[in-house]
Coordinates of C-alpha atoms and ligand atoms in Angstrom, one line a residue:
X1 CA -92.9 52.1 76.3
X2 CA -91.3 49.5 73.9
X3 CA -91.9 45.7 74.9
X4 CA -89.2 43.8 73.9
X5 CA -90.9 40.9 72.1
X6 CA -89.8 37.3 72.9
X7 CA -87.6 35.4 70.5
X8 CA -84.2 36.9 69.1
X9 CA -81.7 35.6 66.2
X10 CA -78.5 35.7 65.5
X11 CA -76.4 34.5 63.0
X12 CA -73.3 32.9 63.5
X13 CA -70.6 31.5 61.0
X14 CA -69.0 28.2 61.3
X15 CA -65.7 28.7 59.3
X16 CA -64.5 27.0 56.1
X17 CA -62.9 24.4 58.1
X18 CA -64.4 22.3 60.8
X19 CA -61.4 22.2 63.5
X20 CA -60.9 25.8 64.6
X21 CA -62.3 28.2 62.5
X22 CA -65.4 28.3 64.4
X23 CA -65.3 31.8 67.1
X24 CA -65.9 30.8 70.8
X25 CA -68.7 33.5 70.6
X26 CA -70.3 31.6 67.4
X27 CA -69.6 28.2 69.4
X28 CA -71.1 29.8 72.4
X29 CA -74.4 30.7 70.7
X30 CA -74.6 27.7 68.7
X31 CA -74.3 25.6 72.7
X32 CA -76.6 27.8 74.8
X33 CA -79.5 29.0 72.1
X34 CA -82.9 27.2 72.3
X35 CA -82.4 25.9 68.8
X36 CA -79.9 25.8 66.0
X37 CA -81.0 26.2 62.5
X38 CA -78.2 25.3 59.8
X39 CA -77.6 25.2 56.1
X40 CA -73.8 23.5 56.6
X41 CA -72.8 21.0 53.8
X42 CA -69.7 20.0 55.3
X43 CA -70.8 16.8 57.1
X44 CA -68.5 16.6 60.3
X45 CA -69.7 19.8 61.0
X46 CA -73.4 19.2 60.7
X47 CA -72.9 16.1 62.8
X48 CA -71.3 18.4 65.4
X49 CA -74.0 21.1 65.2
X50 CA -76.5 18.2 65.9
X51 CA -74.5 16.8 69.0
X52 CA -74.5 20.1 70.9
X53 CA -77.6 21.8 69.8
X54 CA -80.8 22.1 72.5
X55 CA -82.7 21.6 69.0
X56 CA -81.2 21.4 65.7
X57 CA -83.4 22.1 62.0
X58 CA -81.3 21.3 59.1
X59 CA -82.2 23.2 56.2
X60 CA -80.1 21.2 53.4
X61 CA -82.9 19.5 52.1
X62 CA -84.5 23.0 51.2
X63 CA -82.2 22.8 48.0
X64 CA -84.1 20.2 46.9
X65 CA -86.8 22.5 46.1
X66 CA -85.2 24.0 42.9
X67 CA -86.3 21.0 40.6
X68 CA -90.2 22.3 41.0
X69 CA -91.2 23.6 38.3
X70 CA -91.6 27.6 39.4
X71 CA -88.8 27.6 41.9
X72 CA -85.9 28.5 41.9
X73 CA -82.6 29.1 44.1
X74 CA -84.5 32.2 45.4
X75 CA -87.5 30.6 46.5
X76 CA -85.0 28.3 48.6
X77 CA -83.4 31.0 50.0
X78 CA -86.8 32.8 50.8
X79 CA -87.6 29.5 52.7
X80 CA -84.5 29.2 54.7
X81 CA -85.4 32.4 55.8
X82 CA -88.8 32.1 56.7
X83 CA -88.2 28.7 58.5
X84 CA -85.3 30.8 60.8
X85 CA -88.1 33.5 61.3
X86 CA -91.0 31.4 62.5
X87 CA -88.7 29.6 65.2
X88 CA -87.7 33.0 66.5
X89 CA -91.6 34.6 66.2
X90 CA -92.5 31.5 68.6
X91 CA -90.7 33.2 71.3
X92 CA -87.3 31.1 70.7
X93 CA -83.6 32.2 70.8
X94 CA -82.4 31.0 67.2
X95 CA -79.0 30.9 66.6
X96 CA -78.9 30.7 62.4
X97 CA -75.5 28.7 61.2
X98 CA -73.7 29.1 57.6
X99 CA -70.6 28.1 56.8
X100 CA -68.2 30.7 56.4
X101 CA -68.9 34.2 57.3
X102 CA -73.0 33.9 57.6
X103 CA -72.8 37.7 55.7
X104 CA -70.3 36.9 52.8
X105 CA -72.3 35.8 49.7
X106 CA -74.8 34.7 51.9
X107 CA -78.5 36.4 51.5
X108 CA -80.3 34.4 54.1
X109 CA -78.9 35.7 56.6
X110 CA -79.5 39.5 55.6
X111 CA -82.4 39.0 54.7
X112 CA -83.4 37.0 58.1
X113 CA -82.1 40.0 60.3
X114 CA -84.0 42.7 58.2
X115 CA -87.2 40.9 58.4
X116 CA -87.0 40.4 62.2
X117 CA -85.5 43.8 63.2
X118 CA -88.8 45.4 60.8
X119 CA -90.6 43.1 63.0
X120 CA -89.3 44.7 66.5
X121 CA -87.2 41.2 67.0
X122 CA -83.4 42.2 68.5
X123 CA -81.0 40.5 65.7
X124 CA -77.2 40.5 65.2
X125 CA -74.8 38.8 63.1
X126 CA -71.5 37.2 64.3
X127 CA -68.6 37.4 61.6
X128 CA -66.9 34.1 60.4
X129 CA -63.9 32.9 59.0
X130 CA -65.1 33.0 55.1
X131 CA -63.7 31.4 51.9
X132 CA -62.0 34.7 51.1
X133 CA -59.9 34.5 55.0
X134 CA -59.0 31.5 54.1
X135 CA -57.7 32.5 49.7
X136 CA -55.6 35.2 51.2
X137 CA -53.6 32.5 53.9
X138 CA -53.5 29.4 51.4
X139 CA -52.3 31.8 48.3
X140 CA -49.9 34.2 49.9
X141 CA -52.0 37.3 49.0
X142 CA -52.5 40.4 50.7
X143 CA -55.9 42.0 49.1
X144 CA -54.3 45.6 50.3
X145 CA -51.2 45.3 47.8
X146 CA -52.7 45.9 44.6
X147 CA -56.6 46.6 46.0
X148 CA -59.5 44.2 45.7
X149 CA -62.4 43.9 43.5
X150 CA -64.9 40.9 44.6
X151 CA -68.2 40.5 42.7
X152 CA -70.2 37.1 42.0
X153 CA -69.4 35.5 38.3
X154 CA -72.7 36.1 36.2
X155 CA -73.2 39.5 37.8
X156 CA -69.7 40.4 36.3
X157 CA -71.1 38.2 33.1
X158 CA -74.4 40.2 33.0
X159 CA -74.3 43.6 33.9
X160 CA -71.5 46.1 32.6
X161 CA -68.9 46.7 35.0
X162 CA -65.6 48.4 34.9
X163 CA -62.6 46.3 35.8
X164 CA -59.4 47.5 37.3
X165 CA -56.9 45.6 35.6
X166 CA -53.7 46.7 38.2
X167 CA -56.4 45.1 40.8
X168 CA -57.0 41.8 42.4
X169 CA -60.4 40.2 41.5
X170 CA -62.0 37.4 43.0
X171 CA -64.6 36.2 41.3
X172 CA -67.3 33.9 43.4
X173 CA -69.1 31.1 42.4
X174 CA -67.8 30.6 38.7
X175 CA -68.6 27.1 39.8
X176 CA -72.3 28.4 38.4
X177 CA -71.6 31.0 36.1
X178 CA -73.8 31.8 33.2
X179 CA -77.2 29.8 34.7
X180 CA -79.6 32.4 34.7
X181 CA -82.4 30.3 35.7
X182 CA -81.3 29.5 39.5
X183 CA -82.3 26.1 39.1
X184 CA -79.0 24.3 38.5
X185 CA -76.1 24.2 41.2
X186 CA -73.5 23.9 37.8
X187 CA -72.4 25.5 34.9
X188 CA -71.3 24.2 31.0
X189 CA -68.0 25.0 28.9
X190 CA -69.9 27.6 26.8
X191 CA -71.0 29.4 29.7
X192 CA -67.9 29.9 30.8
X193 CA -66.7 30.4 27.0
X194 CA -68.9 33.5 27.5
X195 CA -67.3 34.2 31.0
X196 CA -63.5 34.2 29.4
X197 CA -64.8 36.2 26.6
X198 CA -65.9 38.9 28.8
X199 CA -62.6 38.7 30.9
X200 CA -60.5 39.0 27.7
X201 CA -61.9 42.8 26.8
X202 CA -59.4 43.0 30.4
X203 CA -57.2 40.6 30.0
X204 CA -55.2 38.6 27.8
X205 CA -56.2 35.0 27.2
X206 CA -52.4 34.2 28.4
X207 CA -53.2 35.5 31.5
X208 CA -52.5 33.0 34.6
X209 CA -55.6 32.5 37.0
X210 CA -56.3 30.6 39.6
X211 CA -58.7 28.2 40.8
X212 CA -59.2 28.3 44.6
X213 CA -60.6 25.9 46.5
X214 CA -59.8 25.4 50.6
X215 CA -60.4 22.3 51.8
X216 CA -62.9 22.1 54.3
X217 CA -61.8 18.6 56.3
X218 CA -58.7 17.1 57.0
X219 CA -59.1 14.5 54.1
X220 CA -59.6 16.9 51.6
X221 CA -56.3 19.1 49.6
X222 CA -56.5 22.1 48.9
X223 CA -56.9 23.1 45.2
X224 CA -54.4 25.7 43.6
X225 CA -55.0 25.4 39.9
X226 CA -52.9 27.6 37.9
X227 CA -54.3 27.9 34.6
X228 CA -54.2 30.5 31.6
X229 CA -57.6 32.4 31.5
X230 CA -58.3 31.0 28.0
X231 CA -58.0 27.3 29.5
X232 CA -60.9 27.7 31.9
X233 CA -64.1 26.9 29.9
X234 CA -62.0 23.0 29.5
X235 CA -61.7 23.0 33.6
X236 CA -63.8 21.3 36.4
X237 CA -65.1 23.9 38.4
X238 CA -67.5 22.6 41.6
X239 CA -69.8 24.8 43.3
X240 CA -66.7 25.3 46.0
X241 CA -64.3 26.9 43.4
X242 CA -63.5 30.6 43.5
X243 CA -61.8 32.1 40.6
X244 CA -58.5 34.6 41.2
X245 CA -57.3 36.8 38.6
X246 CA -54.2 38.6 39.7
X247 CA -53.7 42.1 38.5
X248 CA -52.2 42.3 34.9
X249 CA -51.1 45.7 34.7
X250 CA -48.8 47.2 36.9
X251 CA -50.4 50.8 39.2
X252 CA -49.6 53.8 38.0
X253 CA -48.8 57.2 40.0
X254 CA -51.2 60.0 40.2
X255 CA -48.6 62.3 39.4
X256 CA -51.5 65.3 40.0
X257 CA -52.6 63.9 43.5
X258 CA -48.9 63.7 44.3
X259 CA -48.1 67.1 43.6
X260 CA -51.3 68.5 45.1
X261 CA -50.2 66.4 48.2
X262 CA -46.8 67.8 48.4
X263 CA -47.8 71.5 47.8
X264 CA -50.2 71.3 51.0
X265 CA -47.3 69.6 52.8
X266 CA -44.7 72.5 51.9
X267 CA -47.3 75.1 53.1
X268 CA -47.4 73.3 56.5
X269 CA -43.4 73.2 56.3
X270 CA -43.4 69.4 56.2
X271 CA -40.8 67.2 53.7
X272 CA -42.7 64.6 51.9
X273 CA -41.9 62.2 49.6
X274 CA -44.0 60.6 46.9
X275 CA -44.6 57.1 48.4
Ligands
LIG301 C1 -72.8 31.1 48.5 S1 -71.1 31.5 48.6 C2 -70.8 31.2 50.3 C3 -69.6 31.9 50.8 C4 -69.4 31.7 52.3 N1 -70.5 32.3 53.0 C5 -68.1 32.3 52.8 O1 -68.1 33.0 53.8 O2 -67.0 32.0 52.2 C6 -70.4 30.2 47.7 C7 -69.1 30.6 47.1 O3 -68.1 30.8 48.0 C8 -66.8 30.3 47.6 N2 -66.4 29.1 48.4 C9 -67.2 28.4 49.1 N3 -66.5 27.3 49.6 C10 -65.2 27.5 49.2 C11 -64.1 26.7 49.3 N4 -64.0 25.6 50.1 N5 -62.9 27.2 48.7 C12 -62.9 28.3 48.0 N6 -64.0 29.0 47.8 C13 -65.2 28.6 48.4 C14 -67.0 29.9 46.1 O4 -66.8 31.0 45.3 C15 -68.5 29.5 46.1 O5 -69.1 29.5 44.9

């Protein structure tokens, strides 16, 4: 027989925006758990976190850790993680809180459930309303139009990947692009000199782009920069901003796949027309 040990997480998300984006089933966790553990920077809502929580750890500080020399952003991350793990391994109900969607772009989270799931701990994540949710309402775009490619800036900078120019992307965190060490939360012009170089083997340097970023309290507009692609290493980018790059070519039909499509049809005795 299995016990079930004591102590469970889940992770919940808290939205982009403070006034409702949060789920009632992420609110509902957040309000009944034994404690709340939360890397929010948006301060309204890490006041409200700390208003209804049984017990509240922030972890915002944890980022503070990245000017020792030998740590980096990982090391953080590794320490949110463990600090979420040792509340639940002393028999607590830990409800983890990120803003967003605690899965998009968001390691600890993973990497919290894995660790306690190995360890025979019952953990779940609760989706969120995520940065992206909130691009494809502000902008007007529908990510099933054209397709969607979404990858993080310096892993399209550093590894070879093939881009589909009659495609969306969305690249994430430009706001950092280029800094290989993890220890800096910003970027420099000829880091993203090398970013625009690597987009023009795609795209033209003409090409418009935009720079997204939602506001996250009333106060605050939201940005819609829209720039040409050769314009960007010149542009303030914060750790918020997500970069869109509509598609520059227009699709183009599968004439084979068509056919094959409309043979099998005919055999079946159906009409079909090429969409
Ligand atoms: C570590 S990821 C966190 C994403 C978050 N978990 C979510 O669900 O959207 C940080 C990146 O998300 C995007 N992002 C975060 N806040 C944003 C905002 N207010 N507007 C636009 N993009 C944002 C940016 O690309 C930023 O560099």
């Amino acid at each position: 027989m299995t016990i079930q040990k004591q102590g469970s997480l889940v992770c919940v998300g808290t939205g982009m925006r403070m006034a409702g984006q949060l789920t009632p089933i992420a609110q509902s966790y957040i309000e009944s758990f034994d404690v709340v553990v939360a890397a929010v920077p948006n301060i309204f809502t890490h006041k409200w976190l700390q208003g209804v929580a049984k017990e509240y750890i922030c972890l915002n500080s944890y980022y503070e850790d990245m000017k020792i020399d030998g740590k980096n952003r990982r090391d953080t991350y590794r320490r949110m993680a463990d600090t979420i793990l040792s509340e639940m391994r002393s028999g607590k109900r830990v409800c983890a809180a990120f803003y967003g969607h605690p899965g998009i772009f968001a390691c600890i989270s993973h990497m919290a459930i894995a660790d306690a799931r190995a360890e025979g701990y019952q953990a779940h994540m609760e989706p969120g309303i995520s940065a992206l949710d909130c691009l494809v309402a502000d902008l007007g775009i529908d990510p099933g139009t054209y397709g969607m490619q979404s990858m993080e800036s310096t892993q399209f900078m550093i590894y070879h990947r093939t881009i589909d120019t009659t495609a969306l992307l969305i690249l994430w965190q430009p706001g950092i692009a280029g800094e290989l060490a993890l220890k800096k939360l910003e970027t420099n012009e000829e880091y993203l000199q090398i970013l625009v170089n690597k987009l023009a083997r795609s795209y033209s340097l003409d090409h418009e782009v935009i720079l997204y970023e939602a506001a996250t309290d009333p106060l605050e507009k939201t940005r819609i920069d829209k720039i040409r692609l050769g314009d960007l290493p010149r542009m303030k980018l914060k750790q918020i901003t997500t970069l869109v790059i509509p598609p520059a070519k227009t699709l183009e039909r599968d004439q084979s796949i068509i056919d094959e499509l409309n043979a099998i049809a005919a055999q079946r005795g159906q009409v079909q027309q090429a969409a």
